[in-house]
Short mmCIF file of C-alpha atoms in Angstrom, two decimals:
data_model
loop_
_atom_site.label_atom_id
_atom_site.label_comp_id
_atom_site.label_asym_id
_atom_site.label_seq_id
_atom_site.Cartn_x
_atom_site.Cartn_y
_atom_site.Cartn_z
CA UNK A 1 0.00 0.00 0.00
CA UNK A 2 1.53 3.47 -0.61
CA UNK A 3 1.75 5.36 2.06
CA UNK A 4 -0.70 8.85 1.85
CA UNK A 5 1.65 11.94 1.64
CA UNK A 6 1.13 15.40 2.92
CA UNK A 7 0.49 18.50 1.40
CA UNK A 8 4.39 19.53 2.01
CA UNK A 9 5.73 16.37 1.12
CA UNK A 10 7.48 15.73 -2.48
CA UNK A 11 8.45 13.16 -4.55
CA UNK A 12 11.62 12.63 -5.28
CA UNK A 13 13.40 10.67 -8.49
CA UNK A 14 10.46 10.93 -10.40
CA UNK A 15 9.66 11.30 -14.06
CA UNK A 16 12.21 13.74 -15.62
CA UNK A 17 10.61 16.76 -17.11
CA UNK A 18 11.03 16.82 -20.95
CA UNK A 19 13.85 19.29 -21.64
CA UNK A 20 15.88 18.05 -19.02
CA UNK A 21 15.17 14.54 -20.41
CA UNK A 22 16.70 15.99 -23.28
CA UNK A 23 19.49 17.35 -21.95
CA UNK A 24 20.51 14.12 -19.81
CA UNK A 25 19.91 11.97 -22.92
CA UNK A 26 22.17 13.76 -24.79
CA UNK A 27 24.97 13.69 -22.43
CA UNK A 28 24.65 10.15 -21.15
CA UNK A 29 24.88 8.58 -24.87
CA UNK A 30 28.10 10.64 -25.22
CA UNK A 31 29.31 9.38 -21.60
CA UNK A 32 28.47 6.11 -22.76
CA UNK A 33 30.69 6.23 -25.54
CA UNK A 34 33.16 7.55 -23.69
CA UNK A 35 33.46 5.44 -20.77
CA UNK A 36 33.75 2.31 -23.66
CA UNK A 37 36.44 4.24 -24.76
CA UNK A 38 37.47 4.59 -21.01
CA UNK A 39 37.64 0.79 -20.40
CA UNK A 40 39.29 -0.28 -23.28
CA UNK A 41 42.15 2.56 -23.02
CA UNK A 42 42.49 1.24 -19.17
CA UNK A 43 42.44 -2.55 -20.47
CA UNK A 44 45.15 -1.25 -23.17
CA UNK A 45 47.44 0.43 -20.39
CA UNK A 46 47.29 -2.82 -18.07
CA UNK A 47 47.91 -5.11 -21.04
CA UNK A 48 50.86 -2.64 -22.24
CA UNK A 49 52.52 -2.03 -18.64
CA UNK A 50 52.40 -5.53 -17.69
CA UNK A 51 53.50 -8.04 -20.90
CA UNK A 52 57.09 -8.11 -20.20
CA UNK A 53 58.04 -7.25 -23.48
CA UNK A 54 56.32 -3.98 -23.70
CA UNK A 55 56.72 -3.07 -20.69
CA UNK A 56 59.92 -0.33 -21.05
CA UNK A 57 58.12 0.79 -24.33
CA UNK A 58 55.34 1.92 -21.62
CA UNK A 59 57.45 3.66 -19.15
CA UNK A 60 59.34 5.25 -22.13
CA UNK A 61 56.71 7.13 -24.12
CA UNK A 62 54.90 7.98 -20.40
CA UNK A 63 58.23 9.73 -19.48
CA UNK A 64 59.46 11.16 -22.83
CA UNK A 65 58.94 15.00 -22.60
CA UNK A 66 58.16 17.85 -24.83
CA UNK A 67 57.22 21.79 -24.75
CA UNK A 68 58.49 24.73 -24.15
CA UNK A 69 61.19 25.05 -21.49
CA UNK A 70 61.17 28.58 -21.35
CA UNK A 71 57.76 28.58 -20.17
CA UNK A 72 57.71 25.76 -18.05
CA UNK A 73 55.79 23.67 -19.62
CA UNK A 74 58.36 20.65 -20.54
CA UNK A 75 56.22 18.17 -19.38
CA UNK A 76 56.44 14.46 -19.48
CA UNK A 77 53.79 12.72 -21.93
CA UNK A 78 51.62 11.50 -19.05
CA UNK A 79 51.84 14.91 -16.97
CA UNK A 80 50.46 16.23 -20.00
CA UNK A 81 47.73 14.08 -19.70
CA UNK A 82 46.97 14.74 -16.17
CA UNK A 83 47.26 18.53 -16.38
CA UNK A 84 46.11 19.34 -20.19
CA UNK A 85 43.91 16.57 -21.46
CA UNK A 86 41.92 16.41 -18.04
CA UNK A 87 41.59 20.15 -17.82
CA UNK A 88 38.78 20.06 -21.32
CA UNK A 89 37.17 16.98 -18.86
CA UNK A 90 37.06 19.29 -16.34
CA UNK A 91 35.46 22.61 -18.83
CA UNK A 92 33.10 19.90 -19.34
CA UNK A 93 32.18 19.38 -15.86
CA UNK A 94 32.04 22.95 -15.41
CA UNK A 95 29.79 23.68 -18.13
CA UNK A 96 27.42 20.65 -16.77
CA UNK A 97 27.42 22.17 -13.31
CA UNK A 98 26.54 25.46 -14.62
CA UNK A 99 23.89 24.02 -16.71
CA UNK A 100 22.61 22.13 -13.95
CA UNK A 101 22.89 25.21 -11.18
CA UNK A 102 20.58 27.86 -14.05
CA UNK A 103 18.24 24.81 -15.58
CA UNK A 104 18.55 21.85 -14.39
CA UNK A 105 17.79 20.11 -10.45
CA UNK A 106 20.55 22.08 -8.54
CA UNK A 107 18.44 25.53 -9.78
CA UNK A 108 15.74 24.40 -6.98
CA UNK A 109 16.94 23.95 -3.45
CA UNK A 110 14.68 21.36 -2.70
CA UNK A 111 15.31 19.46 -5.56
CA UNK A 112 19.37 19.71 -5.10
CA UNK A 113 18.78 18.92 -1.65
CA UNK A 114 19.04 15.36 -2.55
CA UNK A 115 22.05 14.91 -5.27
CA UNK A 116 23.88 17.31 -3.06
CA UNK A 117 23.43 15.25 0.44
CA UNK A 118 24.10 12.19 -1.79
CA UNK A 119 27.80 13.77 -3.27
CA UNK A 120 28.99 14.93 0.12
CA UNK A 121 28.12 12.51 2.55
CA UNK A 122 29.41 10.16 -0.71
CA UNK A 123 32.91 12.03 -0.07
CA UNK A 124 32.73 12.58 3.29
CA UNK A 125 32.32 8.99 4.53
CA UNK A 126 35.00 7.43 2.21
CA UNK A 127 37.33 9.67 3.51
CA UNK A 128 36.58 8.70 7.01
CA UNK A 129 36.26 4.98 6.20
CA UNK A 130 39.89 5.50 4.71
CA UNK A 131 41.18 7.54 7.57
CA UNK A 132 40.43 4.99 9.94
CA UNK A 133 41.74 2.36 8.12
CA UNK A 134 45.15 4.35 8.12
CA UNK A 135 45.09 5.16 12.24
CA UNK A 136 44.20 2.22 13.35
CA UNK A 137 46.88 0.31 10.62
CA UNK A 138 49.58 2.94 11.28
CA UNK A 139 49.37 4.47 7.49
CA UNK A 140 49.55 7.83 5.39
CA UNK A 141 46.52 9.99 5.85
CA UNK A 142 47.64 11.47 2.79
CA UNK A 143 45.80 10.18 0.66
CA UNK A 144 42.44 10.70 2.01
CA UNK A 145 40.68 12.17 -1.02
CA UNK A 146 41.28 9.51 -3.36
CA UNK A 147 38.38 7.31 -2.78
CA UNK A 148 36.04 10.27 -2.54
CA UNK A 149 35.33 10.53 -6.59
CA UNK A 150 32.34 9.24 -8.85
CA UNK A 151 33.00 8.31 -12.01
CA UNK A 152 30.01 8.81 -14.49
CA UNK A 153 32.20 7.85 -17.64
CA UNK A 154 32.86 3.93 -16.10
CA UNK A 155 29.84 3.73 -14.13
CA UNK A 156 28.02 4.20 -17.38
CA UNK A 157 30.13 2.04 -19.76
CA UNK A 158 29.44 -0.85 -16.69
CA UNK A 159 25.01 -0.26 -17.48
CA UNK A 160 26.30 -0.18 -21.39
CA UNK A 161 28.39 -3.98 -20.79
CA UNK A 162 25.88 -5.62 -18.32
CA UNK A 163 22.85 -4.03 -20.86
CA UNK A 164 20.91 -3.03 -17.90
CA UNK A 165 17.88 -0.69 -18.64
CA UNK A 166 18.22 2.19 -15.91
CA UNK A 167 15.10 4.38 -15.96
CA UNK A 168 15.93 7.94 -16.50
CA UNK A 169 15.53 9.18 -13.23
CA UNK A 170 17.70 7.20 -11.59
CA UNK A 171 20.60 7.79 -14.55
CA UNK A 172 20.12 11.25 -13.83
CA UNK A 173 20.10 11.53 -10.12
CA UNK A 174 23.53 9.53 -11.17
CA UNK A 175 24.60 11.91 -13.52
CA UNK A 176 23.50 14.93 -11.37
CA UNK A 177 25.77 13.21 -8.62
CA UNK A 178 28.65 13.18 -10.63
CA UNK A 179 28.76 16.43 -11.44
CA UNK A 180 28.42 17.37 -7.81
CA UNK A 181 31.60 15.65 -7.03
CA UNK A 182 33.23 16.72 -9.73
CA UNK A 183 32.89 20.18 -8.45
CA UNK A 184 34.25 19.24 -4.75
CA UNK A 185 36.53 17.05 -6.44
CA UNK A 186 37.89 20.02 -7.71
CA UNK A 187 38.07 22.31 -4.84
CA UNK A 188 39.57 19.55 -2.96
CA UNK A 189 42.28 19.32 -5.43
CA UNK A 190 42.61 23.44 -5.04
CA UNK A 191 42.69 23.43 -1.73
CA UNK A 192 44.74 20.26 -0.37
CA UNK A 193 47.06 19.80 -3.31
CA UNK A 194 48.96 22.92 -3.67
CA UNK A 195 51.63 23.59 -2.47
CA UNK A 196 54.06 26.93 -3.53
CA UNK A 197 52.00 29.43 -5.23
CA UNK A 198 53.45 32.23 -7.76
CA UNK A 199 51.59 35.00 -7.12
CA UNK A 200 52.42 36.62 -10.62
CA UNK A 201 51.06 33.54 -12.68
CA UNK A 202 48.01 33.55 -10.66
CA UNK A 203 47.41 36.41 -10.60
CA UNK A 204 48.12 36.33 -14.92
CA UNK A 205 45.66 33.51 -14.82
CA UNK A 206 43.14 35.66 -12.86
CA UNK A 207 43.48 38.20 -15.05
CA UNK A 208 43.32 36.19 -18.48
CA UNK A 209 39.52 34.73 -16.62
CA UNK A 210 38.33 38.27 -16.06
CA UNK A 211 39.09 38.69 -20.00
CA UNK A 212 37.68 35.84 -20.96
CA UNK A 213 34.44 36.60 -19.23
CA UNK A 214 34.29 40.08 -20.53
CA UNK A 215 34.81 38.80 -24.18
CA UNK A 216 31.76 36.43 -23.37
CA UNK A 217 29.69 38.84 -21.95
CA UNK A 218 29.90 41.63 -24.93
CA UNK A 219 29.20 39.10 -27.42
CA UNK A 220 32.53 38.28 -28.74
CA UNK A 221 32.33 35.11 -30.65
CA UNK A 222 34.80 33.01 -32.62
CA UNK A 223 36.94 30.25 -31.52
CA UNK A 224 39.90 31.80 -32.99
CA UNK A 225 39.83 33.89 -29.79
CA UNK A 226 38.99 32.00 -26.93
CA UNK A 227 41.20 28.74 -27.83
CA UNK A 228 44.33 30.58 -27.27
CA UNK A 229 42.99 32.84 -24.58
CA UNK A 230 41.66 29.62 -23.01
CA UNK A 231 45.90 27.74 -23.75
CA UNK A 232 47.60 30.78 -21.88
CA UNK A 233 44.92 30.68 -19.10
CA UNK A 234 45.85 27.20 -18.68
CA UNK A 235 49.76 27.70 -18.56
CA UNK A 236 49.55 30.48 -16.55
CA UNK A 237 47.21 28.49 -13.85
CA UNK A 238 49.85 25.55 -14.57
CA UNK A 239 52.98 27.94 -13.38
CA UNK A 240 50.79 29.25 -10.49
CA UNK A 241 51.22 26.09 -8.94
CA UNK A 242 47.59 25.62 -8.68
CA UNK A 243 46.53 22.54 -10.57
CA UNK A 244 46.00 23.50 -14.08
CA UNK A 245 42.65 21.86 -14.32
CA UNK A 246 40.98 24.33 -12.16
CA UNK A 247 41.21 26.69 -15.66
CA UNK A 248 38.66 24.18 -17.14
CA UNK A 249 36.28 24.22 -14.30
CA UNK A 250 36.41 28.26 -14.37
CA UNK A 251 36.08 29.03 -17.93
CA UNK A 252 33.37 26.45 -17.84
CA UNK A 253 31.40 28.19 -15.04
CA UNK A 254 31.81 31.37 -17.40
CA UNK A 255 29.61 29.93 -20.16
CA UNK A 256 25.86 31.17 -19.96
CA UNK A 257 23.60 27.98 -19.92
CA UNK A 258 20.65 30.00 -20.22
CA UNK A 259 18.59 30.27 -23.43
CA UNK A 260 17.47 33.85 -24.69
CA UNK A 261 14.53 34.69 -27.29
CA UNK A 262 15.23 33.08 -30.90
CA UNK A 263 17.59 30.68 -29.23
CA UNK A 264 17.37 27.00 -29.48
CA UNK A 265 20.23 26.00 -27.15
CA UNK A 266 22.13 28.34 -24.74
CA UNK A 267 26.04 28.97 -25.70
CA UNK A 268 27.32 26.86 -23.31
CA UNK A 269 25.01 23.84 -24.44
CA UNK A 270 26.20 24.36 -27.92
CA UNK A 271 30.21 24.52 -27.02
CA UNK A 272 29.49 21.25 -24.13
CA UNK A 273 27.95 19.91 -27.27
CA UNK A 274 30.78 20.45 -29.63
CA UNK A 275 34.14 19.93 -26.89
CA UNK A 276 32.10 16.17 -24.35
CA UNK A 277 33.02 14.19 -27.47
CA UNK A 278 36.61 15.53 -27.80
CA UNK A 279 36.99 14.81 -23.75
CA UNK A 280 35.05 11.67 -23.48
CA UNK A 281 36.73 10.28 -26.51
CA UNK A 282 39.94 11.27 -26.63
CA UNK A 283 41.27 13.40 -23.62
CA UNK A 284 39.80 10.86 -20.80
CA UNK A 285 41.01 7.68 -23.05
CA UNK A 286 44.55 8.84 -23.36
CA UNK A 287 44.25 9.80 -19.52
CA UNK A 288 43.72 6.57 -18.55
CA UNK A 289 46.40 4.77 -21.08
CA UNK A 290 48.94 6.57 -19.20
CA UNK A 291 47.53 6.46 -15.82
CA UNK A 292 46.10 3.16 -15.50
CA UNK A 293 49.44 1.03 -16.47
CA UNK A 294 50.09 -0.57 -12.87
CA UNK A 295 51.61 -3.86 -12.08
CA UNK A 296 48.81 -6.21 -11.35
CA UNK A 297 50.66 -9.87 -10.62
CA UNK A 298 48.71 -11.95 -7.21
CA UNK A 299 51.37 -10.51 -4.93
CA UNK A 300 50.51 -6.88 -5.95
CA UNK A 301 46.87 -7.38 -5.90
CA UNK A 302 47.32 -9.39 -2.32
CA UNK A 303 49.79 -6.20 -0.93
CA UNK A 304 46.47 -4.27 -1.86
CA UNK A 305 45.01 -5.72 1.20
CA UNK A 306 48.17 -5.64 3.60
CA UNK A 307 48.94 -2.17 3.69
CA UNK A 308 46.36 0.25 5.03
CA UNK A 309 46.66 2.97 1.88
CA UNK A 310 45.63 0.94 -0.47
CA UNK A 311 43.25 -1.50 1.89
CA UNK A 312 42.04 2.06 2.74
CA UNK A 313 41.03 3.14 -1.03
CA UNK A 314 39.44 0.04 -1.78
CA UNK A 315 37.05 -0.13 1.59
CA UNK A 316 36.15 3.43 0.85
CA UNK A 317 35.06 3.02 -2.86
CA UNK A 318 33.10 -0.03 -2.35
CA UNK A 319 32.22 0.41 1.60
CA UNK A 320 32.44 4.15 2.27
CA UNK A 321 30.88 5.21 -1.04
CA UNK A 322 27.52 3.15 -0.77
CA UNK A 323 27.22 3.70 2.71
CA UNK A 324 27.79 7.93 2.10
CA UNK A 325 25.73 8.12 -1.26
CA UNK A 326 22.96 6.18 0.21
CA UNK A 327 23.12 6.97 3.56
CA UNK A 328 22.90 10.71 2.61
CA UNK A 329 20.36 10.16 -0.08
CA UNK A 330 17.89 8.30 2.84
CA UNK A 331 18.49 10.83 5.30
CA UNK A 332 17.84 13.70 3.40
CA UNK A 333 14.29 12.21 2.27
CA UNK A 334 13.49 11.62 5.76
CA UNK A 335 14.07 14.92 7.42
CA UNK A 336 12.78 16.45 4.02
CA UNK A 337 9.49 14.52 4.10
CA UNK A 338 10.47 13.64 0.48
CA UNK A 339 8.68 10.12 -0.45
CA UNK A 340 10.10 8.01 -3.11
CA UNK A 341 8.61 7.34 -6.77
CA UNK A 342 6.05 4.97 -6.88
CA UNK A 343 8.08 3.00 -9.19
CA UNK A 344 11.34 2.89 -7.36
CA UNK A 345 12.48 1.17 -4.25
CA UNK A 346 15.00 2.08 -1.80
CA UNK A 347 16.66 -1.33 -3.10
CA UNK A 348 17.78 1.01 -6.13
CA UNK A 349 19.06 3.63 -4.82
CA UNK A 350 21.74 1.38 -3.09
CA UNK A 351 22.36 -0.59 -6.09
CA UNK A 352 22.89 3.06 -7.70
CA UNK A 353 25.17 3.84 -4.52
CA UNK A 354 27.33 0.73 -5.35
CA UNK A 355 27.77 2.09 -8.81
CA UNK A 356 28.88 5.28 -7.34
CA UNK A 357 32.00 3.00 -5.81
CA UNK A 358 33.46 2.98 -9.15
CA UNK A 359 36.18 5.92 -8.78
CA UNK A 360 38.58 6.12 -11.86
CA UNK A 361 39.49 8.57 -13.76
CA UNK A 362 39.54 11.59 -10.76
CA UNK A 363 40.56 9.01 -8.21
CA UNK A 364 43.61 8.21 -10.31
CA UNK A 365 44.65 12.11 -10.32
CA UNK A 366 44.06 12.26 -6.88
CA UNK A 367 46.61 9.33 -6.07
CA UNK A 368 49.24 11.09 -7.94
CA UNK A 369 49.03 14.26 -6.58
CA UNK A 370 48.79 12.45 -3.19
CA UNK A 371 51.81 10.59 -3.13
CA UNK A 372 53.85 12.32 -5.45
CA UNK A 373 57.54 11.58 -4.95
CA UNK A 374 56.24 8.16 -4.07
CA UNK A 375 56.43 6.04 -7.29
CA UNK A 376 56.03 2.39 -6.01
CA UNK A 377 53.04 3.80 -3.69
CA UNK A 378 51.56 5.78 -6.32
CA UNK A 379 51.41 2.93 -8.42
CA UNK A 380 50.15 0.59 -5.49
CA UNK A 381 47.29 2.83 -4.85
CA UNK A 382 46.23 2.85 -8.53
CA UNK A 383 46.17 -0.73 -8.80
CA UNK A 384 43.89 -0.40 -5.14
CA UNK A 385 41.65 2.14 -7.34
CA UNK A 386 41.30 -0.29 -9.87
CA UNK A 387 40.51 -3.61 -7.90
CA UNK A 388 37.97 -1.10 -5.64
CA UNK A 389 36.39 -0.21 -8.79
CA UNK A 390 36.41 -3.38 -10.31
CA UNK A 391 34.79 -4.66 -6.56
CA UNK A 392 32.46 -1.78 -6.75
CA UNK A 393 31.60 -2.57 -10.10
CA UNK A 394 30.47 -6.34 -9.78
CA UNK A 395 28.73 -5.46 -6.98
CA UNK A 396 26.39 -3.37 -8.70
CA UNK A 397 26.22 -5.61 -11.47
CA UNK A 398 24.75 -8.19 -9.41
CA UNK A 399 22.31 -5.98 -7.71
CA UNK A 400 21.14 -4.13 -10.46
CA UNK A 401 20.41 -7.30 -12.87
CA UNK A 402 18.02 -8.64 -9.93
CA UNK A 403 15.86 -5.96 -10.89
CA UNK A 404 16.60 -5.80 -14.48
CA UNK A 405 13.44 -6.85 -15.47
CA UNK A 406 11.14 -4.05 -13.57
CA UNK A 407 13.50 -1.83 -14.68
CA UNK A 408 13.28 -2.63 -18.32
CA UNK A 409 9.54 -2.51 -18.23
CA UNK A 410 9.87 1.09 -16.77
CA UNK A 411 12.47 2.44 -19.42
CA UNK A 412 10.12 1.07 -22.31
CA UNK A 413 7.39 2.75 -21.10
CA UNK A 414 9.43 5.86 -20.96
CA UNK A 415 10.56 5.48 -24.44
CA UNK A 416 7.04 4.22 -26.11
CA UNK A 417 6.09 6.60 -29.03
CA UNK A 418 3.34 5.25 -30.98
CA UNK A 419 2.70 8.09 -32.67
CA UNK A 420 6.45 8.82 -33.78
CA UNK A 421 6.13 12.54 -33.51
CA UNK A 422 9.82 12.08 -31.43
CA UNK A 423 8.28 12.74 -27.80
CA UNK A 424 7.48 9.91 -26.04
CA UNK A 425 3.38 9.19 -25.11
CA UNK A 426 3.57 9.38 -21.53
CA UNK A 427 4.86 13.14 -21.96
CA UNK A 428 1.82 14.00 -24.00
CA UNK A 429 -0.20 11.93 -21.93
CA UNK A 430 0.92 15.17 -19.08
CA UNK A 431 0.01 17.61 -21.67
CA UNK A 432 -3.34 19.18 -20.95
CA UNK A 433 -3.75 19.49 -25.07
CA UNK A 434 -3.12 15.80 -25.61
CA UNK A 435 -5.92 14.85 -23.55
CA UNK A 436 -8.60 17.65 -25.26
CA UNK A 437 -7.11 16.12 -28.41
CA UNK A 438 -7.92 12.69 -26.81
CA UNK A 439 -11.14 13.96 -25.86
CA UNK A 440 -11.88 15.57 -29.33
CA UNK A 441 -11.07 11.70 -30.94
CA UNK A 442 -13.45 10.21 -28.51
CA UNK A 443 -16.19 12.65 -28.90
CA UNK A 444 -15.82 12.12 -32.78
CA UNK A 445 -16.08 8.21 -32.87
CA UNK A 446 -18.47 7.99 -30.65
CA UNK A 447 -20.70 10.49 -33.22
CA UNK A 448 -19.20 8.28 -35.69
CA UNK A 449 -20.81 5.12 -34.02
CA UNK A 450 -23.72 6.81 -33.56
CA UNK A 451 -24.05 7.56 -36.80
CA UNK A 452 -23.86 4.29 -37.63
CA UNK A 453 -25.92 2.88 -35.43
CA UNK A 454 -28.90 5.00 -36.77
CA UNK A 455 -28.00 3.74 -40.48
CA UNK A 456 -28.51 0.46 -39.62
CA UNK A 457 -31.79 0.59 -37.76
CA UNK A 458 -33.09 2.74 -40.83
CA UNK A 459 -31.87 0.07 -42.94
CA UNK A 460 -33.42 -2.88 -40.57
CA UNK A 461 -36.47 -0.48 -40.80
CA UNK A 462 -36.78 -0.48 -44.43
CA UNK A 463 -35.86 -4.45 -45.29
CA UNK A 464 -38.84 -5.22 -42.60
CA UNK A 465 -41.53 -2.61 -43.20
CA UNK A 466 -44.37 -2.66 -40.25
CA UNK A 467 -47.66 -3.91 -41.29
CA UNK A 468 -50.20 -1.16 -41.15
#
């Protein structure tokens, strides 16, 4: 029986509304794609840093370096990965954020009450989950933040592999989560992980944003502008000594997400558009070939569970994450007086939470900046980030195929358009004008059968004429 709600209770993870079906759509089928892309570039780097023969070839092109000296940017190939490829992910995740904060669920409080709960109780209790593990085993607290990130890209190419059906309110209360802890992902990063700051670059960096923002604001357009505005932004931020990815999150934020009269799609929507498939499919990819090339022999994967770093990562992506992201999710709801959709059970939001547990790309960053100076720990905590994801990942799979079949149902009927006019029934079935159209059809055939009904009694009428 479903319980009766009050008046000031809400639902919560119901149907979508239409343009912000739209919007999700769009980006999880590029995410999708991506996080393929994802797997197979990590599957590449393990198969390339492991087969003995390879193996130098790996280390090699990671380490060979190129750029400018003169401006400090001589950077190895895989520091270019982690500080220039992942700072278009993280434009990305600033655009999303933005578009989420002026359109989407985070624009009403109640509504980003949830996804918001969910990311930081998500990041605070795998943090704690690893911090005890590391007191009471006599480890590094160092590298607290590393099982604190979501990865939407992975969790998404797991649905895509196991060809689960997630209804769309539960892919975007995961997407929505992501790009929650993205953004403290990032101000963790700015805030924990720098160390000597040059004043003069930052502020250079500071300045190049306030330009940028002006140029967007009076209408400049052309790429031929922002691009290298954007690349000296990004060295100067580099130099500063803050992590050079906080560029992409700021120019990001810049973007207006807002639609004006005569507009189809707001600026930023068009340029996320144009730049998710360039980071999804190649700056993410070629992240994780360099990244994700760890030893992984049985007595590396067994020191995983003897030393309290790594034991520590992998209890809080698959422990501390479903217990935060659920935990928070539940509690919010309760004190909120927010009931669940009818067609949803608390079941899959935990199943969703175990997803969450799959930390990758961010996670991976994270480690390096944690231990850095560290090699042989660096690389043991990868290889803890990818058997906790892995972990996390089966987990979910398990979970969420026991209720593949409800949730199949529920994604058809989402997607059922009978009429092929491109939106699907049950949103017309909302619209006030579909149902006086409805109405109009009924009221016609039901003329027409009158109609017809009449013919044929005049025509029973005149085969047997009454006697007179």
């Amino acid at each position: 029986m479903t319980a009766s709600r009050t008046p000031s209770s809400r639902t919560f993870l119901g149907r979508l509304s239409l343009p912000e079906r739209s919007a999700v759509t769009d980006a999880l089928r590029t995410e999708t794609v991506g996080g393929v892309l994802l797997l197979v570039a990590a599957v590449a780097a393990l198969v390339w840093a492991n087969v003995p023969a390879l193996h130098d070839s790996y280390v090699s092109v990671g380490d060979y370096h190129f750029g400018p000296e003169a401006l400090g940017l001589h950077l190895s190939v895989e520091h270019w990965a982690a500080d220039g490829l992942l700072a278009i992910f993280f434009f990305v995740a600033g655009v999303e954020l933005k578009r989420e904060l002026v359109a989407g669920d985070l624009k009403d409080p109640r509504a980003a009450a949830l996804p918001v709960a969910a990311a930081l109780c998500g990041m605070a209790v795998p943090a704690l989950v690893y911090a005890l593990t590391n007191v009471l085993g006599g480890g590094s607290l160092d590298g607290w933040a590393v099982p604190t990130a979501t990865d939407i890209a992975f969790a998404l190419a797991v649905l895509a592999v196991i060809g689960t059906s997630l209804p769309g309110a539960l892919r975007a209360f995961l997407l929505t989560l992501a790009v929650v802890d993205d953004l403290f992902a990032i101000l963790v990063i700015a805030v924990f992980f720098t160390d000597d700051i040059s004043l003069l670059a930052l502020g250079g960096a500071l300045a190049g944003l306030v330009v940028f923002w002006v140029l967007l604001r009076t209408g400049v357009r052309g790429w031929y502008v922002y691009v290298p505005l954007a690349l000296v932004i990004w060295a100067l931020m580099y130099n500063s000594g803050v992590h050079a990815t906080i560029a992409g999150v700021a120019m990001g934020l810049m973007l207006r997400c807002t639609t004006r009269e005569g507009e189809e799609r707001s600026p930023g929507e068009r340029i996320e558009h144009l730049v998710r498939p360039l980071s999804a499919g190649l700056a993410v990819p070629l992240f994780a070939l360099f990244s994700a090339g760890v030893a992984v022999s049985g007595g590396a994967l067994a020191n995983v569970f003897r030393q309290p770093e790594t034991l520590g990562v992998v209890l809080g992506l698959v422990v501390g994450k479903t217990v935060g992201v659920f935990g928070g999710t539940w509690l919010t709801a309760r004190f909120t007086r927010a009931s669940l959709s009818e067609d949803l059970a608390w079941a899959d939001l935990f199943a969703v939470a175990t997803l969450a547990g799959i930390g990758f790309t961010v996670s991976l960053l994270i480690g390096e900046l944690a231990f850095e100076g560290d090699a042989a720990l660096t690389d043991e905590v990868k290889a803890s980030v990818l058997l906790g994801s892995l972990i996390a990942a089966v987990l979910a799979t398990v979970l969420l195929k026991l209720r593949n079949a409800r949730y199949r149902r529920l994604y058809e009927a989402e997607e059922r358009d009978d009429d092929r006019d491109g939106i699907p029934d049950v949103y017309e079935q909302d619209d006030p004008a579909y149902h006086l159209r409805m109405a109009e059809i009924h009221e016609g055939k039901a003329v027409e059968h009158r109609r017809r009904a009449e013919a044929i009694v005049r025509e029973r009428a005149d085969r047997h004429p009454q006697s007179g």
